[in-house]
Coordinates of C-alpha atoms in Angstrom, one line a residue:
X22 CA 0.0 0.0 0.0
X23 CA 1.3 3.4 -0.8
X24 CA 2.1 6.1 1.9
X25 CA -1.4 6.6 3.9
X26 CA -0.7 10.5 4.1
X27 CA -1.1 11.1 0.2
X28 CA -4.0 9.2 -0.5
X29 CA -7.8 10.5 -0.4
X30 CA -9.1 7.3 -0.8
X31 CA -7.5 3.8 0.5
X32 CA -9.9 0.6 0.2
X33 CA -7.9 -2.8 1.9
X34 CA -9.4 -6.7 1.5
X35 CA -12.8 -5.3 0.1
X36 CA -15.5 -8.0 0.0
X37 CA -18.6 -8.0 -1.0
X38 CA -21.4 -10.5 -2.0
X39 CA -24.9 -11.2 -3.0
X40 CA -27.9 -13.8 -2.6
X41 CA -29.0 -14.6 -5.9
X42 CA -32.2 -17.0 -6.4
X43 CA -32.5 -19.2 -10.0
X44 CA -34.7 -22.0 -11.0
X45 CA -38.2 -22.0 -11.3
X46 CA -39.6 -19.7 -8.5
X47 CA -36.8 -18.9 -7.1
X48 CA -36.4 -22.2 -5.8
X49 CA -32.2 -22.3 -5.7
X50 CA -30.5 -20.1 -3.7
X51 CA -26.8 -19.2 -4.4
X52 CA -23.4 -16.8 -3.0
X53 CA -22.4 -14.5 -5.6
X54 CA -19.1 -13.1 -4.8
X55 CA -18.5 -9.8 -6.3
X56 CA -15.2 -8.8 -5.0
X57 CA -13.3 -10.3 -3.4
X58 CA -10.3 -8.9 -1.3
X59 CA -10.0 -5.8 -3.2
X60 CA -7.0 -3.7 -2.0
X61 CA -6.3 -0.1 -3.4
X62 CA -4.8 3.5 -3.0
X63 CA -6.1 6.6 -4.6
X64 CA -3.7 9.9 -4.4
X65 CA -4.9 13.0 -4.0
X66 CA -5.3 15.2 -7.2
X67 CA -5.1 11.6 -9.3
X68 CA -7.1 10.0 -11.5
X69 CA -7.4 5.9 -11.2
X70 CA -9.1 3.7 -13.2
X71 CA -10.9 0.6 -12.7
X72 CA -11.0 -1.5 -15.9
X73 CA -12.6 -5.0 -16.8
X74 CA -15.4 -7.1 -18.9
X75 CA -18.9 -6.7 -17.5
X76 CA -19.7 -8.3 -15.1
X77 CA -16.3 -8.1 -13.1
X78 CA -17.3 -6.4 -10.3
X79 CA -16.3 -2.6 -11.5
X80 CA -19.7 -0.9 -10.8
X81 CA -19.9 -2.5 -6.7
X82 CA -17.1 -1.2 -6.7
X83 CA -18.0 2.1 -7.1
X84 CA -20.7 1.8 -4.9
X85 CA -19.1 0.1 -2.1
X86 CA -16.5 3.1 -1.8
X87 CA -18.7 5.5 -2.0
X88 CA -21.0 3.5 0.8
X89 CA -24.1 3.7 -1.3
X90 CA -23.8 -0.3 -0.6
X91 CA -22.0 -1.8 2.1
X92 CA -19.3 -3.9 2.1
X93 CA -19.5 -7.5 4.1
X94 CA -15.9 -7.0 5.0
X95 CA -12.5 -4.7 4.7
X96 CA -12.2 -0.9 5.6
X97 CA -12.5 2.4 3.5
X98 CA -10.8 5.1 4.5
X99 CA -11.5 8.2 3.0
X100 CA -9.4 11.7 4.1
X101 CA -7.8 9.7 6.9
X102 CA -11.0 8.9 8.5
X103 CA -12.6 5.4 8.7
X104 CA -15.8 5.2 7.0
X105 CA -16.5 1.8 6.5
X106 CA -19.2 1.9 9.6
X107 CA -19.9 5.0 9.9
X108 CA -23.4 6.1 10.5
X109 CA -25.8 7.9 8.4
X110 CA -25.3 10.8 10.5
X111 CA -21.4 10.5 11.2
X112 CA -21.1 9.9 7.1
X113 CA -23.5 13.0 6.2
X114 CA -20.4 16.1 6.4
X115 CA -18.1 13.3 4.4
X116 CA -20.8 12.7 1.3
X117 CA -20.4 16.4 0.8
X118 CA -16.8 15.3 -0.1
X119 CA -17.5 12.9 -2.6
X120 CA -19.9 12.4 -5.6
X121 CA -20.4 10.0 -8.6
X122 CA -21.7 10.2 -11.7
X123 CA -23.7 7.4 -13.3
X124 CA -23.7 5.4 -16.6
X125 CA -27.2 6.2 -18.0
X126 CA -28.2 9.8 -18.1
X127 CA -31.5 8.6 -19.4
X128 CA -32.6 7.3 -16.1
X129 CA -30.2 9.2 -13.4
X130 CA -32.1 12.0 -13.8
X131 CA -35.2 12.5 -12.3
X132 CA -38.1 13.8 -15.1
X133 CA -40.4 15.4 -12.8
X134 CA -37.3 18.0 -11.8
X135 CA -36.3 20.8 -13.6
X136 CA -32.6 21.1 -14.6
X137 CA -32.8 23.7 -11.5
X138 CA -34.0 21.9 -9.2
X139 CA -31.7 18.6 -10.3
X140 CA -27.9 20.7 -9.6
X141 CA -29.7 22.5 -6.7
X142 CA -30.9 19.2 -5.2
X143 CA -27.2 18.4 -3.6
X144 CA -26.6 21.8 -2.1
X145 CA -29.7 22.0 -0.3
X146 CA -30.0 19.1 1.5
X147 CA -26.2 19.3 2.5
X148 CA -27.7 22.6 3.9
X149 CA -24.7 24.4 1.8
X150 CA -26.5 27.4 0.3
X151 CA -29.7 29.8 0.8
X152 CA -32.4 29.9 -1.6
X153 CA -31.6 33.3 -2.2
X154 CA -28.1 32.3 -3.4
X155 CA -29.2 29.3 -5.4
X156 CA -30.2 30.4 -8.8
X157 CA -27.0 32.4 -8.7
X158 CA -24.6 28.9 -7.8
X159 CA -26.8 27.0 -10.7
X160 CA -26.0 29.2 -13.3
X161 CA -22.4 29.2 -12.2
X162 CA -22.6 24.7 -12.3
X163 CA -24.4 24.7 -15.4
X164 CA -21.8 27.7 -16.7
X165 CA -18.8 25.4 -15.9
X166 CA -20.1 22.3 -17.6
X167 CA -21.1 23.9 -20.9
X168 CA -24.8 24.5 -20.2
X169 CA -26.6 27.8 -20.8
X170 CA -28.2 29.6 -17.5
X171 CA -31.7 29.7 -19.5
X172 CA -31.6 25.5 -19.5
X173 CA -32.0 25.9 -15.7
X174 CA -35.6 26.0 -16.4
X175 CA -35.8 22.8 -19.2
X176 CA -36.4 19.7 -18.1
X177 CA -34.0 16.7 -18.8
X178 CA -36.4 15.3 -21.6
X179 CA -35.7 18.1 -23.5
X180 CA -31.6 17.7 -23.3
X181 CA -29.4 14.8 -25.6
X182 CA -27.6 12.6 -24.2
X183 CA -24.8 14.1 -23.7
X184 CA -26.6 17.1 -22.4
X185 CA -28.0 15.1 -19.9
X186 CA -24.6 13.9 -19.0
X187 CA -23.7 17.6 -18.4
X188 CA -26.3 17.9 -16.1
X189 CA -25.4 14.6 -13.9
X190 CA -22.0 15.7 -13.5
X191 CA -22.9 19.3 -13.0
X192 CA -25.2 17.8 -9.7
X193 CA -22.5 15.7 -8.7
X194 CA -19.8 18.7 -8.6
X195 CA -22.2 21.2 -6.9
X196 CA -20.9 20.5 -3.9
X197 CA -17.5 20.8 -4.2
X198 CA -16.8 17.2 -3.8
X199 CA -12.8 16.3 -3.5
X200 CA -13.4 12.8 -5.1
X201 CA -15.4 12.2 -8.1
X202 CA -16.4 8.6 -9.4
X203 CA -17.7 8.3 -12.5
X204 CA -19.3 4.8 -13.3
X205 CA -19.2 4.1 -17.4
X206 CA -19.5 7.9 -17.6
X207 CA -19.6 7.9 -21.4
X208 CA -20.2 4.3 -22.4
X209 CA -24.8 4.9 -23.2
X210 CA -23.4 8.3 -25.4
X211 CA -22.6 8.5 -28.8
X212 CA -19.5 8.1 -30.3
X213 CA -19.6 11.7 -31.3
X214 CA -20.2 13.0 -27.8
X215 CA -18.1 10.7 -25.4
X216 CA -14.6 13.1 -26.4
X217 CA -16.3 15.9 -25.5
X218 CA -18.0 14.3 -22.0
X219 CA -14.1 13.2 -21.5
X220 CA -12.6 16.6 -22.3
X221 CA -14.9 18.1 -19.7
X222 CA -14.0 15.6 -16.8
X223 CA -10.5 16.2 -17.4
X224 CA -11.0 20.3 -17.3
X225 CA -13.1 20.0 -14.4
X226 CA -10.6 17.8 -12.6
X227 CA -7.7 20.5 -13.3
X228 CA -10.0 23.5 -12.5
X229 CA -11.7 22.4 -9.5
X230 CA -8.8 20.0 -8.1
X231 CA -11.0 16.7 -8.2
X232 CA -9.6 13.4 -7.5
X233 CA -10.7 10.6 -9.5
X234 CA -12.3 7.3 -9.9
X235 CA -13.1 6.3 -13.5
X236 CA -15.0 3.1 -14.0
X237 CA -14.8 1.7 -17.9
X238 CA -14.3 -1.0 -19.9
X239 CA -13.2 1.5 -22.8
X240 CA -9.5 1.2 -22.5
X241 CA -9.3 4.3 -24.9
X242 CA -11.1 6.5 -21.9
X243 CA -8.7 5.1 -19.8
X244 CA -5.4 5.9 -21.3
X245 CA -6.9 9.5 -22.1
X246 CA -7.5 10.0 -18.5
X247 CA -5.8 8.1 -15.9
X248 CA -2.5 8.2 -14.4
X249 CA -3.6 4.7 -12.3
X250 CA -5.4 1.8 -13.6
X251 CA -6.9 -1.3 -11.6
X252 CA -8.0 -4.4 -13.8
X253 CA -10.4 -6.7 -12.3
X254 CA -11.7 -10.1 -13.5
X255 CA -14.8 -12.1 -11.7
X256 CA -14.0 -9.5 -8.5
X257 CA -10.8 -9.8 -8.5
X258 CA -7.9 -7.1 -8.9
X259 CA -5.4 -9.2 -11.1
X260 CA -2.8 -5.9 -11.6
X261 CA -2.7 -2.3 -10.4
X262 CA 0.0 0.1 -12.0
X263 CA 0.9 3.7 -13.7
X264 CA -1.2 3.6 -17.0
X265 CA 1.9 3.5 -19.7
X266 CA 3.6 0.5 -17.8
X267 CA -0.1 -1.4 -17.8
X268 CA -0.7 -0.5 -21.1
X269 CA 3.3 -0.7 -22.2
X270 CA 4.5 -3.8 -20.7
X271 CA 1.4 -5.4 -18.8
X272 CA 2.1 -8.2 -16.2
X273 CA -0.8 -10.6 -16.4
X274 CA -1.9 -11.8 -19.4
X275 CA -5.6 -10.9 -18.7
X276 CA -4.1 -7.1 -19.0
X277 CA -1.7 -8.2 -21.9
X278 CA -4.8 -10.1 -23.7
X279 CA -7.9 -7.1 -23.0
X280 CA -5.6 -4.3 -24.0
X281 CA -5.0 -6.5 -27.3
X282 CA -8.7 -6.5 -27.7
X283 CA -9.8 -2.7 -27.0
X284 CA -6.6 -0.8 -27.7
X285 CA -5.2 0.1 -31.6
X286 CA -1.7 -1.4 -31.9
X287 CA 1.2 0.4 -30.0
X288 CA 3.7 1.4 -32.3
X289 CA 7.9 1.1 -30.9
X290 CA 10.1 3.4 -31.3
X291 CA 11.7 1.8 -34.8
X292 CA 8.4 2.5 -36.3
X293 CA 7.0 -1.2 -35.8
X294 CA 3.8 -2.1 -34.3
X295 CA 3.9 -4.1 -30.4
X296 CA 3.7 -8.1 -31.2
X297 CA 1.0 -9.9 -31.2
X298 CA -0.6 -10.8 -28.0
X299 CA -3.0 -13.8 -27.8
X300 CA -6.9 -12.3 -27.2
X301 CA -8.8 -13.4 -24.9
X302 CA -11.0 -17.0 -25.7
X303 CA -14.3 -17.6 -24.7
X304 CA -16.9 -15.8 -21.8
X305 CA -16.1 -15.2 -18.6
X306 CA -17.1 -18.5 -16.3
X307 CA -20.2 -17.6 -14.4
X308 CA -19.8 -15.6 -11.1
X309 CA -22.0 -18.3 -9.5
X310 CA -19.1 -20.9 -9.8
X311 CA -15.7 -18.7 -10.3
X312 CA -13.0 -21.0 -10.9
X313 CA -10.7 -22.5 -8.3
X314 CA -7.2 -21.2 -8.0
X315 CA -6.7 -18.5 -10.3
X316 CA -9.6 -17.2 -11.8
X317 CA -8.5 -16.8 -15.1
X318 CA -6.8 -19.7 -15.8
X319 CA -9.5 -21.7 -17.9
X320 CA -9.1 -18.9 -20.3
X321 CA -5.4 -18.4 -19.7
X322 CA -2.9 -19.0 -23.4
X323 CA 0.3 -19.3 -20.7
X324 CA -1.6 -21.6 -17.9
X325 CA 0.3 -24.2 -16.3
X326 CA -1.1 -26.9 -13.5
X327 CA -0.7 -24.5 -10.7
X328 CA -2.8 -22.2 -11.7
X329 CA -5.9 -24.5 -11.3
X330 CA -5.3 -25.0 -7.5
X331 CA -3.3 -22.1 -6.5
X332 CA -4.7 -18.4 -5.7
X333 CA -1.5 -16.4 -6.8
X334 CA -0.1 -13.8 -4.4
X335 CA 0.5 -10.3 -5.5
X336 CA 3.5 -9.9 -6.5
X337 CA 5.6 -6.2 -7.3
X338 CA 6.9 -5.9 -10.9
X339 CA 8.0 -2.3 -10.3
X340 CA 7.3 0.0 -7.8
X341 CA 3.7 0.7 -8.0
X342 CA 3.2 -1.9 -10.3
X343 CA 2.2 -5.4 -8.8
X344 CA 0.1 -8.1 -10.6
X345 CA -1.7 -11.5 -9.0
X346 CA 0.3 -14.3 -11.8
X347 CA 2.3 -17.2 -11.3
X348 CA 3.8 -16.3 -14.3
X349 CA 4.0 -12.6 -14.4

């Protein structure tokens, strides 16, 4: 773990689960571990990424850190402070800190609010601003994000998509938070719009000095963005490191084989494109019966016997760059 006293946000053994019923009425009941000993450090004024296939856990996440679920087991610590059990009341002031922003604009926003009404929402429950000063702060939100004052009065049916996206993050910075999580922030938006949602996330991150959690499985959002990416598989963090050595010289072949699958080809320095690296074969196995040992080893090109029965240890590449492989 990194040095305590530079991080806003440090998350250690993270678990999490959920009681999932199949079979006709319901009648099988099953475990479904989400995450699974998560263990992360976010530095202030940074941007980290969390990166996987669907599924992977990416989105709990999200909401585990930001308590909006709890976790079964492992501690959050956000700001120095201990929030894992915190109280509703005890965790009020700290929410004021920190703020996400959610995949679908379509259904984040409530219809029945106006645009107004929807930044303002934040501020006056947190008990932040007067009415008489209200007006005044949403015109400065919707100002910052691109929106004109008049749209204060619209309501988010009348907005694009990417509009829409404008408003959710405008409500989620009205606060001032000092981390931001965004959760697929551009992944329902057109092609067309997503480099313009992304160009405003990284101007409001240097203007308002935002730490942050990006959440995507677009590893082209991710290399735009991050200086820190996390990649998960079936809950699992399988390597955490800076973003060029991830995306340069990855460590497990999960990395190695989805940056092969989302990324254009690399080219070296001699003007040659990065060799080949094997992509990744079939679908995930199902969450409801992960794989022993490592979990990526039925779908693994380099797998050897050990990986079947042994959960690997995390092991440091580089400083700051550790991976969970046998064969790193």
């Amino acid at each position: 773990m990194a040095d305590q006293s530079a991080n806003l946000l440090g998350v250690d053994r993270l678990t999490r689960s959920f009681s999932v019923r199949t079979g006709f009425g319901g009648r099988n009941h099953h475990v479904v571990q989400a995450l699974q000993s998560v263990s992360f450090d976010v530095a202030t004024g940074s941007t980290v990424a969390i990166v996987g296939e669907s599924g992977c856990g990416k989105s709990t996440l999200a909401r585990c850190v930001t308590r909006l679920i709890e976790p079964d087991e492992g501690t959050i610590v956000f700001d120095g402070i201990d929030i894992t059990h915190l109280s509703r009341g005890a965790l009020r002031p700290l929410r004021r800190q920190m703020a996400i922003v959610f995949q679908d604009p379509y259904t984040s926003l409530d219809p029945r609010m106006s645009v107004g009404d929807i930044v303002a929402e934040p501020l006056m429950i947190a008990g932040q601003i007067s009415s008489a000063d209200r007006d005044k702060r949403v015109r400065e939100l919707l100002g910052l994000v691109g929106l004109r004052a008049a749209d204060s009065r619209r309501y988010p049916y009348e907005f694009s998509g990417g509009q829409r996206q404008r408003i959710a993050i405008a409500r989620a910075i009205s606060t001032r938070p000092r981390l931001l999580v965004c959760d697929e922030p551009v992944s329902a938006l057109d092609v067309s719009i997503q480099a313009q949602i992304l160009n405003l996330l990284a101007d409001l991150k240097a203007e308002l000095g935002l730490t942050m959690v990006i959440i995507s499985h677009n590893l082209e959002v991710v290399r735009h963005l991050a200086d820190k990416v996390l990649v998960m598989y079936l809950g699992v963090l399988v390597e955490i490191g800076p973003t060029t050595s991830v995306f340069g010289t990855p460590a497990h072949p999960y990395s190695a084989a989805l940056g092969a699958s989302m990324l254009s080809p690399v080219p070296r320095g001699d003007g040659s494109e990065q060799g080949s690296v094997p992509r990744i074969s079939g679908e995930p196995p199902s969450p409801l019966e992960p794989p022993s040992g490592c979990r990526f080893h039925p779908r693994c090109p380099i797998a050897i016997a050990r990986c079947a029965t042994e959960v690997p240890e995390a092991t440091e590449i580089e400083p700051g760059h550790l991976t969970r492989c046998h064969l790193p």
